[in-house]
Amino acid sequence: MAQPDNPHSQTNMPHQENHQPDQMNQETKDDTATGETQNDMEHMNETNKEENSEKPQLTEDEQLQRLYALQKERRAERMKKEKEEEIEREKSRIITGKKTQDQLSKLEEQRRLIELENAKKEKIAHAREAKRQEDLLREEWKERFGQDYEPKSQSNDKANPTRTSRQNIAYWCSTIIRANKGKTEDKEMLKKCLNTLKTYINNVLANPNQPKYLTIRKENEAFKKRIASFHGAIEFLDSIGFKDDGEGHMAVKGTPDSYMMQLGLKYLDVQIDNFDALAR
């Protein structure tokens, strides 16, 4: 006898058949993905092995050579950099030095101008002081000796026959400083000449009867250095009574003229008192 159809059985069977294929498909996909990942990893490992196998391993000597080469390269770069820095420092030094030299030149020029200006002022001041001293000398000369002081323009190496003995003494006394102040840098020696002449006169006035004080040996070193080397000094001695005897001496013949000696002494005192102004 035939079994009746079961509608529920017919309906469920197809449903079970459809579900099983879907599950199988999913499992197949998972298996495929896993296989691909494994293949990729294997391929990468193979590739890495191939790359490593292509690079040969360096020996210890080769590694040292490579290290030395690297050190040499770095040293060369460092030296190059230091050289460039040295060049830059030298440039800076030159620029700074040039600026300093320019400043020094400007300062030197300013100093020179100041010195010129000071010298000019000093020259003017000296001229004024010399004029003042000369005016005082003229007044003192006139007051002491009753005659005018001879101006510098009247310098004459020869005895003037129109001058009196008194004028002759004054002339040669003033000539000693006037004629020699520009010819010697040692002003003290010029002053010593005047003082030595005073000593000769004082010795005669103090000892008029002693021949050794009335005679001066011309070859005496002190005489040559202190008297004969200054123009006008021998002429002054002649004007007060010391005459050349032709035998190497300046000597006073007979009794000394005390008046002329005293006059010469006074003229010398005036010259010495005003020496600093007159010897400029």
Tab-separated table of C-alpha atoms in Angstrom:
chain	number	residue	atom	x	y	z
A	1	MET	CA	0.000	0.000	0.000
A	2	ALA	CA	1.334	3.234	-0.983
A	3	GLN	CA	2.436	5.756	1.727
A	4	PRO	CA	0.851	9.142	1.540
A	5	ASP	CA	3.119	12.031	0.817
A	6	ASN	CA	4.355	13.999	3.801
A	7	PRO	CA	4.358	17.618	2.911
A	8	HIS	CA	6.745	18.482	5.756
A	9	SER	CA	9.290	15.955	4.645
A	10	GLN	CA	9.315	17.215	1.135
A	11	THR	CA	9.732	20.741	2.280
A	12	ASN	CA	12.639	20.035	4.686
A	13	MET	CA	14.750	17.955	2.371
A	14	PRO	CA	15.436	20.569	-0.199
A	15	HIS	CA	16.281	22.994	2.533
A	16	GLN	CA	18.997	20.720	3.923
A	17	GLU	CA	20.439	20.148	0.497
A	18	ASN	CA	20.828	23.890	-0.140
A	19	HIS	CA	22.542	24.605	3.194
A	20	GLN	CA	25.357	22.114	2.819
A	21	PRO	CA	26.757	23.513	-0.446
A	22	ASP	CA	27.071	27.042	1.077
A	23	GLN	CA	29.054	25.734	4.024
A	24	MET	CA	31.370	23.870	1.728
A	25	ASN	CA	31.978	26.942	-0.388
A	26	GLN	CA	32.977	28.996	2.659
A	27	GLU	CA	35.418	26.373	3.854
A	28	THR	CA	36.922	26.216	0.394
A	29	LYS	CA	37.489	29.997	0.362
A	30	ASP	CA	39.166	29.925	3.772
A	31	ASP	CA	41.471	27.154	2.685
A	32	THR	CA	42.382	29.084	-0.452
A	33	ALA	CA	43.228	32.310	1.482
A	34	THR	CA	45.381	30.446	3.959
A	35	GLY	CA	47.256	28.800	1.159
A	36	GLU	CA	47.941	32.087	-0.578
A	37	THR	CA	49.366	33.658	2.612
A	38	GLN	CA	51.650	30.756	3.163
A	39	ASN	CA	52.787	30.949	-0.439
A	40	ASP	CA	53.547	34.668	-0.093
A	41	MET	CA	55.614	34.126	3.036
A	42	GLU	CA	57.508	31.304	1.418
A	43	HIS	CA	58.145	33.492	-1.619
A	44	MET	CA	59.427	36.339	0.545
A	45	ASN	CA	61.725	34.026	2.423
A	46	GLU	CA	63.013	32.655	-0.825
A	47	THR	CA	63.553	36.177	-2.144
A	48	ASN	CA	65.445	37.214	0.997
A	49	LYS	CA	67.587	34.156	0.773
A	50	GLU	CA	68.353	34.923	-2.853
A	51	GLU	CA	69.242	38.580	-2.030
A	52	ASN	CA	71.476	37.562	0.852
A	53	SER	CA	73.091	34.954	-1.273
A	54	GLU	CA	73.876	37.618	-3.922
A	55	LYS	CA	75.900	39.797	-1.405
A	56	PRO	CA	79.186	38.136	-0.541
A	57	GLN	CA	80.325	38.352	3.098
A	58	LEU	CA	83.365	40.712	3.718
A	59	THR	CA	86.491	39.273	5.244
A	60	GLU	CA	88.067	40.880	8.335
A	61	ASP	CA	90.788	42.578	6.262
A	62	GLU	CA	88.197	43.913	3.850
A	63	GLN	CA	86.171	45.259	6.743
A	64	LEU	CA	89.285	47.001	8.155
A	65	GLN	CA	90.121	48.474	4.748
A	66	ARG	CA	86.582	49.712	4.391
A	67	LEU	CA	86.774	51.238	7.900
A	68	TYR	CA	90.105	52.923	7.112
A	69	ALA	CA	88.701	54.287	3.858
A	70	LEU	CA	85.709	55.689	5.700
A	71	GLN	CA	87.947	57.261	8.344
A	72	LYS	CA	90.173	58.753	5.637
A	73	GLU	CA	87.167	60.192	3.861
A	74	ARG	CA	85.853	61.720	7.072
A	75	ARG	CA	89.294	63.090	7.946
A	76	ALA	CA	89.571	64.656	4.485
A	77	GLU	CA	86.155	66.248	4.903
A	78	ARG	CA	87.125	67.549	8.349
A	79	MET	CA	90.386	68.995	7.050
A	80	LYS	CA	88.570	70.626	4.161
A	81	LYS	CA	86.086	72.164	6.558
A	82	GLU	CA	88.869	73.368	8.867
A	83	LYS	CA	90.701	74.887	5.889
A	84	GLU	CA	87.569	76.708	4.802
A	85	GLU	CA	87.052	77.975	8.344
A	86	GLU	CA	90.696	79.101	8.493
A	87	ILE	CA	90.264	80.991	5.219
A	88	GLU	CA	87.175	82.700	6.594
A	89	ARG	CA	89.008	83.615	9.795
A	90	GLU	CA	91.904	85.017	7.765
A	91	LYS	CA	89.482	87.081	5.703
A	92	SER	CA	87.919	88.399	8.892
A	93	ARG	CA	91.372	89.149	10.321
A	94	ILE	CA	92.396	91.047	7.184
A	95	ILE	CA	89.185	93.037	7.191
A	96	THR	CA	89.564	93.778	10.893
A	97	GLY	CA	93.246	94.644	10.407
A	98	LYS	CA	92.431	97.004	7.555
A	99	LYS	CA	89.816	98.729	9.668
A	100	THR	CA	92.293	98.984	12.528
A	101	GLN	CA	94.975	100.366	10.199
A	102	ASP	CA	92.541	102.925	8.847
A	103	GLN	CA	91.692	103.965	12.382
A	104	LEU	CA	95.380	104.165	13.310
A	105	SER	CA	96.068	106.273	10.225
A	106	LYS	CA	93.278	108.646	11.170
A	107	LEU	CA	94.551	108.872	14.743
A	108	GLU	CA	98.110	109.459	13.508
A	109	GLU	CA	96.920	112.228	11.206
A	110	GLN	CA	94.982	113.818	14.052
A	111	ARG	CA	98.047	113.565	16.293
A	112	ARG	CA	100.233	115.151	13.600
A	113	LEU	CA	97.804	118.034	13.147
A	114	ILE	CA	97.649	118.564	16.897
A	115	GLU	CA	101.459	118.583	17.113
A	116	LEU	CA	101.683	121.091	14.262
A	117	GLU	CA	99.123	123.299	15.951
A	118	ASN	CA	100.917	123.036	19.295
A	119	ALA	CA	104.276	123.766	17.641
A	120	LYS	CA	102.764	126.816	15.967
A	121	LYS	CA	101.336	128.055	19.262
A	122	GLU	CA	104.624	127.344	21.029
A	123	LYS	CA	106.595	129.217	18.371
A	124	ILE	CA	104.317	132.221	18.725
A	125	ALA	CA	104.618	132.059	22.513
A	126	HIS	CA	108.420	131.820	22.287
A	127	ALA	CA	108.558	134.775	19.911
A	128	ARG	CA	106.443	136.860	22.275
A	129	GLU	CA	108.571	135.846	25.252
A	130	ALA	CA	111.804	136.541	23.361
A	131	LYS	CA	110.476	139.977	22.406
A	132	ARG	CA	109.519	140.668	26.013
A	133	GLN	CA	112.930	139.525	27.274
A	134	GLU	CA	114.742	141.590	24.655
A	135	ASP	CA	112.742	144.661	25.633
A	136	LEU	CA	113.659	144.065	29.278
A	137	LEU	CA	117.300	143.578	28.270
A	138	ARG	CA	117.309	146.873	26.363
A	139	GLU	CA	115.861	148.693	29.348
A	140	GLU	CA	118.333	147.125	31.770
A	141	TRP	CA	121.248	147.723	29.390
A	142	LYS	CA	120.280	151.365	28.977
A	143	GLU	CA	119.837	151.783	32.732
A	144	ARG	CA	123.156	150.137	33.636
A	145	PHE	CA	125.424	151.380	30.891
A	146	GLY	CA	123.765	154.537	29.631
A	147	GLN	CA	123.711	153.360	26.011
A	148	ASP	CA	121.406	151.454	23.690
A	149	TYR	CA	121.684	147.688	23.328
A	150	GLU	CA	123.043	146.858	19.862
A	151	PRO	CA	120.408	145.148	17.683
A	152	LYS	CA	121.127	141.767	16.136
A	153	SER	CA	121.174	143.222	12.650
A	154	GLN	CA	124.417	144.992	13.467
A	155	SER	CA	126.469	141.796	13.694
A	156	ASN	CA	129.913	142.526	12.299
A	157	ASP	CA	132.932	140.299	12.780
A	158	LYS	CA	135.437	143.112	12.357
A	159	ALA	CA	136.146	145.749	14.963
A	160	ASN	CA	134.306	148.929	14.140
A	161	PRO	CA	136.676	151.873	14.452
A	162	THR	CA	133.771	154.231	15.123
A	163	ARG	CA	132.729	152.278	18.218
A	164	THR	CA	134.095	153.391	21.535
A	165	SER	CA	135.909	150.908	23.776
A	166	ARG	CA	132.792	150.665	25.897
A	167	GLN	CA	130.595	149.963	22.885
A	168	ASN	CA	133.103	147.420	21.650
A	169	ILE	CA	132.875	145.461	24.913
A	170	ALA	CA	129.051	145.495	24.737
A	171	TYR	CA	129.063	144.441	21.104
A	172	TRP	CA	131.314	141.402	21.516
A	173	CYS	CA	129.605	140.360	24.731
A	174	SER	CA	126.205	140.259	22.999
A	175	THR	CA	127.754	138.556	19.956
A	176	ILE	CA	128.792	135.481	21.973
A	177	ILE	CA	125.200	134.311	22.455
A	178	ARG	CA	123.797	135.773	19.265
A	179	ALA	CA	126.369	134.151	16.961
A	180	ASN	CA	126.530	130.742	18.639
A	181	LYS	CA	123.037	129.868	19.865
A	182	GLY	CA	122.046	128.334	16.522
A	183	LYS	CA	125.318	126.467	16.028
A	184	THR	CA	125.348	124.290	19.116
A	185	GLU	CA	122.753	122.015	20.681
A	186	ASP	CA	124.549	122.147	24.032
A	187	LYS	CA	123.320	125.424	25.492
A	188	GLU	CA	125.055	124.672	28.784
A	189	MET	CA	128.465	124.798	27.079
A	190	LEU	CA	127.607	128.231	25.712
A	191	LYS	CA	126.609	129.348	29.191
A	192	LYS	CA	129.833	127.845	30.560
A	193	CYS	CA	131.768	130.039	28.096
A	194	LEU	CA	130.238	133.164	29.645
A	195	ASN	CA	130.971	131.967	33.178
A	196	THR	CA	134.581	131.131	32.250
A	197	LEU	CA	135.057	134.675	30.944
A	198	LYS	CA	133.707	135.955	34.263
A	199	THR	CA	136.255	133.788	36.080
A	200	TYR	CA	139.125	135.271	34.034
A	201	ILE	CA	137.983	138.817	34.877
A	202	ASN	CA	137.400	138.097	38.579
A	203	ASN	CA	140.879	136.555	38.851
A	204	VAL	CA	142.450	139.701	37.333
A	205	LEU	CA	140.437	142.040	39.581
A	206	ALA	CA	141.322	139.986	42.669
A	207	ASN	CA	145.004	139.525	41.713
A	208	PRO	CA	146.065	142.457	39.455
A	209	ASN	CA	149.762	141.997	40.240
A	210	GLN	CA	150.083	138.234	39.746
A	211	PRO	CA	151.273	137.368	36.207
A	212	LYS	CA	149.668	133.900	36.190
A	213	TYR	CA	146.206	135.517	36.282
A	214	LEU	CA	147.134	138.038	33.599
A	215	THR	CA	148.057	135.381	31.028
A	216	ILE	CA	145.915	132.716	29.344
A	217	ARG	CA	147.580	129.924	27.393
A	218	LYS	CA	145.700	129.471	24.112
A	219	GLU	CA	146.690	125.824	23.747
A	220	ASN	CA	145.110	124.957	27.066
A	221	GLU	CA	142.372	122.371	26.483
A	222	ALA	CA	139.871	124.166	28.705
A	223	PHE	CA	140.496	127.419	26.815
A	224	LYS	CA	140.101	125.775	23.417
A	225	LYS	CA	136.906	123.989	24.425
A	226	ARG	CA	135.214	126.699	26.473
A	227	ILE	CA	136.424	129.905	24.800
A	228	ALA	CA	138.067	129.499	21.396
A	229	SER	CA	135.248	127.317	20.041
A	230	PHE	CA	132.686	130.126	20.493
A	231	HIS	CA	132.720	133.018	18.060
A	232	GLY	CA	133.143	136.398	19.754
A	233	ALA	CA	134.690	135.122	22.992
A	234	ILE	CA	138.337	135.856	22.052
A	235	GLU	CA	137.286	139.236	20.651
A	236	PHE	CA	135.575	140.002	23.951
A	237	LEU	CA	138.780	139.195	25.864
A	238	ASP	CA	140.684	141.474	23.509
A	239	SER	CA	138.213	144.315	24.133
A	240	ILE	CA	138.783	144.229	27.917
A	241	GLY	CA	142.597	144.087	27.712
A	242	PHE	CA	143.673	140.491	26.959
A	243	LYS	CA	145.801	140.813	23.825
A	244	ASP	CA	147.362	138.096	21.665
A	245	ASP	CA	151.110	138.259	22.331
A	246	GLY	CA	151.986	136.216	19.246
A	247	GLU	CA	153.507	133.498	21.410
A	248	GLY	CA	150.389	131.461	22.058
A	249	HIS	CA	148.997	133.552	24.897
A	250	MET	CA	146.260	136.085	25.618
A	251	ALA	CA	147.900	138.483	28.097
A	252	VAL	CA	147.262	141.766	29.878
A	253	LYS	CA	150.247	144.070	29.387
A	254	GLY	CA	151.125	146.358	32.235
A	255	THR	CA	148.496	147.353	34.781
A	256	PRO	CA	145.012	145.992	34.096
A	257	ASP	CA	142.291	148.529	33.278
A	258	SER	CA	139.949	147.769	36.174
A	259	TYR	CA	137.224	150.011	34.760
A	260	MET	CA	137.109	148.077	31.476
A	261	MET	CA	137.249	144.800	33.385
A	262	GLN	CA	134.326	145.848	35.616
A	263	LEU	CA	132.371	146.947	32.563
A	264	GLY	CA	132.938	143.595	30.851
A	265	LEU	CA	131.838	141.822	34.038
A	266	LYS	CA	128.570	143.776	34.144
A	267	TYR	CA	127.816	143.018	30.499
A	268	LEU	CA	128.424	139.316	31.135
A	269	ASP	CA	126.066	139.390	34.139
A	270	VAL	CA	123.275	140.822	31.993
A	271	GLN	CA	123.817	138.153	29.334
A	272	ILE	CA	123.841	135.339	31.907
A	273	ASP	CA	120.761	136.664	33.722
A	274	ASN	CA	118.833	136.691	30.432
A	275	PHE	CA	120.508	133.628	28.954
A	276	ASP	CA	117.400	131.425	28.634
A	277	ALA	CA	115.544	134.039	26.599
A	278	LEU	CA	118.539	135.120	24.509
A	279	ALA	CA	119.705	131.578	23.679
A	280	ARG	CA	116.382	130.421	22.188
